mmCIF file of C-alpha atoms in Angstrom:
data_model
loop_
_atom_site.group_PDB
_atom_site.id
_atom_site.type_symbol
_atom_site.label_atom_id
_atom_site.label_comp_id
_atom_site.label_asym_id
_atom_site.label_seq_id
_atom_site.Cartn_x
_atom_site.Cartn_y
_atom_site.Cartn_z
ATOM 1 C CA MET A 8 -0.097 -0.115 -0.331
ATOM 2 C CA LEU A 9 1.695 3.650 -0.716
ATOM 3 C CA ASP A 10 2.487 5.504 1.963
ATOM 4 C CA LEU A 11 1.715 8.625 1.864
ATOM 5 C CA THR A 12 2.427 10.238 5.248
ATOM 6 C CA GLU A 13 6.036 11.725 2.753
ATOM 7 C CA CYS A 14 3.442 13.291 0.499
ATOM 8 C CA TYR A 15 1.218 14.578 2.990
ATOM 9 C CA GLU A 16 4.244 17.025 4.707
ATOM 10 C CA ARG A 17 5.982 17.492 1.190
ATOM 11 C CA GLU A 18 2.420 18.919 -0.532
ATOM 12 C CA PHE A 19 -0.032 20.021 1.553
ATOM 13 C CA GLU A 20 1.620 22.844 3.513
ATOM 14 C CA CYS A 21 -1.404 25.279 3.066
ATOM 15 C CA CYS A 22 -2.960 23.388 5.731
ATOM 16 C CA SER A 23 0.101 24.563 8.228
ATOM 17 C CA ARG A 24 -2.509 26.503 10.856
ATOM 18 C CA PRO A 25 -3.074 24.450 13.998
ATOM 19 C CA PHE A 26 -6.750 23.406 13.824
ATOM 20 C CA GLU A 27 -9.257 21.610 16.494
ATOM 21 C CA GLN A 28 -9.844 18.210 16.401
ATOM 22 C CA PRO A 29 -13.523 17.514 15.121
ATOM 23 C CA GLU A 30 -15.844 16.054 17.237
ATOM 24 C CA PHE A 31 -16.871 13.477 15.122
ATOM 25 C CA PRO A 32 -14.375 10.644 15.044
ATOM 26 C CA LEU A 33 -12.556 8.519 12.166
ATOM 27 C CA SER A 34 -13.512 4.996 11.881
ATOM 28 C CA VAL A 35 -10.101 4.168 10.751
ATOM 29 C CA VAL A 36 -8.737 3.413 13.766
ATOM 30 C CA GLU A 37 -8.457 -0.519 13.034
ATOM 31 C CA ASN A 38 -7.680 -0.111 9.083
ATOM 32 C CA LYS A 39 -4.132 -1.227 9.198
ATOM 33 C CA ASN A 40 -3.455 1.497 6.016
ATOM 34 C CA VAL A 41 -4.160 4.576 8.212
ATOM 35 C CA SER A 42 -1.334 5.490 10.536
ATOM 36 C CA LYS A 43 -1.320 7.883 13.491
ATOM 37 C CA THR A 44 0.053 10.088 10.997
ATOM 38 C CA ALA A 45 -2.068 10.160 8.374
ATOM 39 C CA ARG A 46 -5.229 10.310 10.171
ATOM 40 C CA THR A 47 -3.880 13.304 11.879
ATOM 41 C CA GLN A 48 -3.410 14.992 8.331
ATOM 42 C CA PHE A 49 -6.728 13.629 7.569
ATOM 43 C CA TYR A 50 -8.168 15.494 10.251
ATOM 44 C CA ARG A 51 -6.708 18.814 9.123
ATOM 45 C CA PHE A 52 -7.533 18.285 5.576
ATOM 46 C CA GLN A 53 -11.100 18.193 6.246
ATOM 47 C CA ARG A 54 -10.727 20.844 8.892
ATOM 48 C CA GLU A 55 -9.354 22.626 6.157
ATOM 49 C CA PHE A 56 -11.939 21.903 3.225
ATOM 50 C CA LEU A 57 -15.204 22.390 5.645
ATOM 51 C CA ARG A 58 -14.219 25.443 6.806
ATOM 52 C CA GLU A 59 -12.561 27.413 3.353
ATOM 53 C CA GLN A 60 -13.879 24.686 0.976
ATOM 54 C CA ASN A 61 -10.053 24.972 -0.242
ATOM 55 C CA PRO A 62 -9.126 22.487 -3.402
ATOM 56 C CA ALA A 63 -5.699 21.224 -2.344
ATOM 57 C CA ALA A 64 -7.455 19.959 0.977
ATOM 58 C CA ALA A 65 -9.917 18.064 -0.978
ATOM 59 C CA TYR A 66 -7.552 16.819 -3.204
ATOM 60 C CA GLY A 67 -5.495 15.745 -0.607
ATOM 61 C CA LEU A 68 -8.846 13.730 1.118
ATOM 62 C CA GLY A 69 -9.141 12.680 -1.991
ATOM 63 C CA LEU A 70 -5.703 10.900 -1.566
ATOM 64 C CA PHE A 71 -6.392 9.491 1.363
ATOM 65 C CA TYR A 72 -9.113 7.843 0.741
ATOM 66 C CA ARG A 73 -8.067 6.237 -2.787
ATOM 67 C CA TYR A 74 -5.146 5.127 -1.924
ATOM 68 C CA ARG A 75 -5.759 4.313 2.202
ATOM 69 C CA ARG A 76 -8.993 3.140 1.763
ATOM 70 C CA PRO A 77 -10.485 3.119 5.173
ATOM 71 C CA CYS A 78 -14.025 2.613 4.678
ATOM 72 C CA GLY A 79 -16.337 0.563 2.240
ATOM 73 C CA GLU A 80 -17.385 4.202 0.442
ATOM 74 C CA TRP A 81 -13.727 4.374 -0.662
ATOM 75 C CA LEU A 82 -14.425 5.331 -3.960
ATOM 76 C CA LEU A 83 -17.295 7.458 -3.400
ATOM 77 C CA ARG A 84 -15.411 9.301 -1.456
ATOM 78 C CA THR A 85 -13.037 9.857 -3.791
ATOM 79 C CA LEU A 86 -14.309 11.175 -6.836
ATOM 80 C CA GLU A 87 -16.318 13.654 -5.069
ATOM 81 C CA TYR A 88 -13.057 15.160 -3.208
ATOM 82 C CA TRP A 89 -11.400 15.208 -6.446
ATOM 83 C CA THR A 90 -13.854 16.393 -9.072
ATOM 84 C CA PHE A 91 -14.549 18.863 -6.127
ATOM 85 C CA ALA A 92 -10.696 20.461 -6.222
ATOM 86 C CA ALA A 93 -11.362 19.572 -9.927
ATOM 87 C CA MET A 94 -13.706 21.671 -10.871
ATOM 88 C CA MET A 95 -12.164 24.363 -8.540
ATOM 89 C CA GLY A 96 -9.009 24.255 -10.627
ATOM 90 C CA GLU A 97 -7.162 21.870 -9.041
ATOM 91 C CA TRP A 98 -5.178 20.296 -12.147
ATOM 92 C CA ARG A 99 -3.544 17.524 -9.653
ATOM 93 C CA ALA A 100 -7.395 15.844 -8.845
ATOM 94 C CA ALA A 101 -8.372 16.286 -12.664
ATOM 95 C CA PHE A 102 -5.098 14.582 -13.736
ATOM 96 C CA PHE A 103 -6.244 11.632 -11.277
ATOM 97 C CA LEU A 104 -9.387 11.432 -12.478
ATOM 98 C CA TYR A 105 -8.590 10.829 -16.319
ATOM 99 C CA GLN A 106 -6.004 8.523 -14.865
ATOM 100 C CA MET A 107 -9.147 6.542 -13.195
ATOM 101 C CA PHE A 108 -11.400 6.227 -16.258
ATOM 102 C CA HIS A 109 -8.409 6.526 -18.622
ATOM 103 C CA CYS A 110 -7.540 2.539 -16.728
ATOM 104 C CA GLY A 111 -10.077 1.685 -15.219
ATOM 105 C CA GLU A 112 -10.746 0.895 -11.389
ATOM 106 C CA GLY A 113 -11.653 -3.262 -11.583
ATOM 107 C CA GLU A 114 -15.285 -3.485 -11.845
ATOM 108 C CA GLN A 115 -16.389 -0.294 -10.074
ATOM 109 C CA ILE A 116 -15.272 2.048 -12.670
ATOM 110 C CA PRO A 117 -15.194 0.921 -16.331
ATOM 111 C CA GLU A 118 -12.516 2.136 -19.080
ATOM 112 C CA ASP A 119 -14.208 5.459 -20.401
ATOM 113 C CA PRO A 120 -12.324 7.382 -23.128
ATOM 114 C CA GLU A 121 -14.434 10.149 -23.737
ATOM 115 C CA ARG A 122 -14.687 10.742 -19.212
ATOM 116 C CA ALA A 123 -10.780 10.465 -19.200
ATOM 117 C CA PHE A 124 -11.141 12.852 -22.201
ATOM 118 C CA GLN A 125 -12.522 15.300 -20.631
ATOM 119 C CA TRP A 126 -10.699 15.345 -17.546
ATOM 120 C CA LEU A 127 -7.400 15.350 -18.873
ATOM 121 C CA LEU A 128 -8.929 18.505 -21.019
ATOM 122 C CA LYS A 129 -9.430 20.383 -17.893
ATOM 123 C CA CYS A 130 -6.212 19.810 -16.351
ATOM 124 C CA TYR A 131 -4.801 21.415 -18.983
ATOM 125 C CA GLU A 132 -6.677 23.627 -19.181
ATOM 126 C CA SER A 133 -5.976 24.607 -14.779
ATOM 127 C CA ASN A 134 -2.248 23.892 -16.204
ATOM 128 C CA PRO A 135 -1.018 23.310 -19.993
ATOM 129 C CA ALA A 136 1.813 22.064 -18.938
ATOM 130 C CA PRO A 137 4.088 20.137 -21.857
ATOM 131 C CA ASN A 138 3.618 16.710 -20.555
ATOM 132 C CA ILE A 139 0.190 16.922 -19.934
ATOM 133 C CA GLY A 140 -0.242 19.228 -23.820
ATOM 134 C CA ASN A 141 1.451 15.803 -25.639
ATOM 135 C CA LEU A 142 -1.104 13.819 -23.816
ATOM 136 C CA LEU A 143 -4.207 15.848 -25.346
ATOM 137 C CA ALA A 144 -2.335 15.834 -28.934
ATOM 138 C CA ARG A 145 -2.072 12.378 -29.020
ATOM 139 C CA ARG A 146 -5.862 11.936 -28.245
ATOM 140 C CA TYR A 147 -6.826 14.438 -30.798
ATOM 141 C CA LEU A 148 -4.829 12.890 -32.924
ATOM 142 C CA SER A 149 -6.271 9.286 -32.093
ATOM 143 C CA GLY A 150 -9.334 10.090 -31.780
ATOM 144 C CA ASN A 151 -9.636 8.644 -28.127
ATOM 145 C CA GLY A 152 -12.678 10.207 -26.283
ATOM 146 C CA THR A 153 -12.975 12.811 -28.715
ATOM 147 C CA GLU A 154 -13.286 13.613 -31.979
ATOM 148 C CA ARG A 155 -10.196 13.590 -34.266
ATOM 149 C CA ASP A 156 -8.543 16.706 -34.812
ATOM 150 C CA ALA A 157 -4.923 17.506 -36.334
ATOM 151 C CA ARG A 158 -5.519 21.506 -35.894
ATOM 152 C CA LYS A 159 -6.011 20.924 -32.252
ATOM 153 C CA ALA A 160 -3.195 18.199 -31.438
ATOM 154 C CA GLN A 161 -1.022 21.238 -33.249
ATOM 155 C CA ALA A 162 -2.106 23.800 -31.184
ATOM 156 C CA CYS A 163 -1.097 21.902 -28.325
ATOM 157 C CA TYR A 164 2.487 20.395 -29.663
ATOM 158 C CA LEU A 165 2.937 24.354 -30.201
ATOM 159 C CA ARG A 166 2.049 25.429 -27.155
ATOM 160 C CA GLY A 167 4.459 23.125 -25.557
ATOM 161 C CA ALA A 168 7.168 24.087 -28.198
ATOM 162 C CA GLU A 169 6.638 27.848 -26.751
ATOM 163 C CA GLN A 170 7.529 26.681 -23.392
ATOM 164 C CA GLY A 171 10.524 25.090 -24.300
ATOM 165 C CA ASP A 172 9.963 21.342 -24.505
ATOM 166 C CA VAL A 173 11.988 19.262 -26.743
ATOM 167 C CA TRP A 174 9.580 16.542 -27.570
ATOM 168 C CA SER A 175 6.467 18.941 -27.956
ATOM 169 C CA LEU A 176 9.448 20.242 -30.563
ATOM 170 C CA HIS A 177 10.002 17.315 -32.408
ATOM 171 C CA GLU A 178 6.086 16.148 -32.301
ATOM 172 C CA LEU A 179 5.105 19.779 -33.372
ATOM 173 C CA LYS A 180 7.447 19.526 -36.846
ATOM 174 C CA THR A 181 6.431 15.819 -37.534
ATOM 175 C CA LEU A 182 2.699 17.064 -37.379
ATOM 176 C CA THR A 183 3.304 19.931 -39.165
ATOM 177 C CA GLU A 184 5.340 17.527 -42.013
ATOM 178 C CA ALA A 185 1.936 14.907 -42.017
ATOM 179 C CA LEU A 186 -0.342 18.198 -43.020
ATOM 180 C CA ASP A 187 1.595 20.111 -45.193
ATOM 181 C CA ASP A 188 2.504 16.203 -47.224
ATOM 182 C CA ALA A 189 0.003 16.485 -50.426
ATOM 183 C CA SER A 190 -0.106 12.681 -50.470
ATOM 184 C CA ILE A 191 -1.559 12.795 -46.802
ATOM 185 C CA GLY A 192 -4.233 15.715 -47.210
ATOM 186 C CA LEU A 193 -6.597 15.743 -44.851
ATOM 187 C CA ASP A 194 -6.627 12.198 -44.525
ATOM 188 C CA LEU A 195 -6.383 11.808 -40.697
ATOM 189 C CA ASP A 196 -5.850 8.352 -40.496
ATOM 190 C CA ALA A 197 -2.201 8.858 -42.840
ATOM 191 C CA VAL A 198 -1.442 11.868 -40.532
ATOM 192 C CA GLU A 199 -1.889 10.066 -37.199
ATOM 193 C CA ALA A 200 0.096 7.000 -39.233
ATOM 194 C CA HIS A 201 2.952 9.647 -40.014
ATOM 195 C CA CYS A 202 2.925 10.796 -36.479
ATOM 196 C CA ARG A 203 3.158 7.048 -34.992
ATOM 197 C CA ARG A 204 6.023 5.966 -37.250
ATOM 198 C CA GLU A 205 7.968 8.900 -37.233
ATOM 199 C CA LEU A 206 7.425 8.471 -33.013
ATOM 200 C CA PHE A 207 8.764 4.676 -32.990
ATOM 201 C CA ARG A 208 11.713 5.681 -35.113
ATOM 202 C CA SER A 209 12.825 8.506 -33.175
ATOM 203 C CA CYS A 210 12.466 5.323 -29.934
ATOM 204 C CA GLY A 211 14.936 3.461 -32.454
ATOM 205 C CA VAL A 212 12.561 1.028 -34.065
ATOM 206 C CA LYS A 213 13.646 0.028 -37.598
ATOM 207 C CA PHE A 214 10.759 -1.072 -40.347
ATOM 208 C CA ARG A 215 11.217 -3.440 -43.077
ATOM 209 C CA ASP A 216 11.432 -0.552 -45.836
ATOM 210 C CA GLU A 217 14.284 1.026 -44.262
#
């Protein structure tokens, strides 16, 4: 089980003010996944969330339920807190939601490309970092969870390239070459195939015709 103690102490300094212990108990005393430190942090995040509707605190609560699983409703609580945090602009919560719907969560959450795409887009809107933009661009190219749109993919790569990301610059060049190639034209299948081929080639893969 992932130990989030260090994660709590490192990432959530926003909850550094002293808080009173809430009157209601957390029914996790016998849960081996919940240490005393984790339980204390939970109360701090919960108090912060109840007082100020703090999205960072909601993200912390989602982490607690997701990885500590203190109760049978851990998944429902995770989704509630992360959804709130993501809608309030907490990009980390949006990214976790993207991962949950991208990979699925056992029988409880099946893979859902459309919802995964929407949370990834929300994450990018809150934090337009190149690595997130590159994931989004690949989905625009493949049509995974959304309509194919090579120009939107190009815009994502361009934004990353403008931030100095080498990978975005490489992918932007490859995609632009495909879009400018008269033999490919507006065939999005051909555009994606070209980009995928160049991606594999950049990773050292050789093809039979080379």
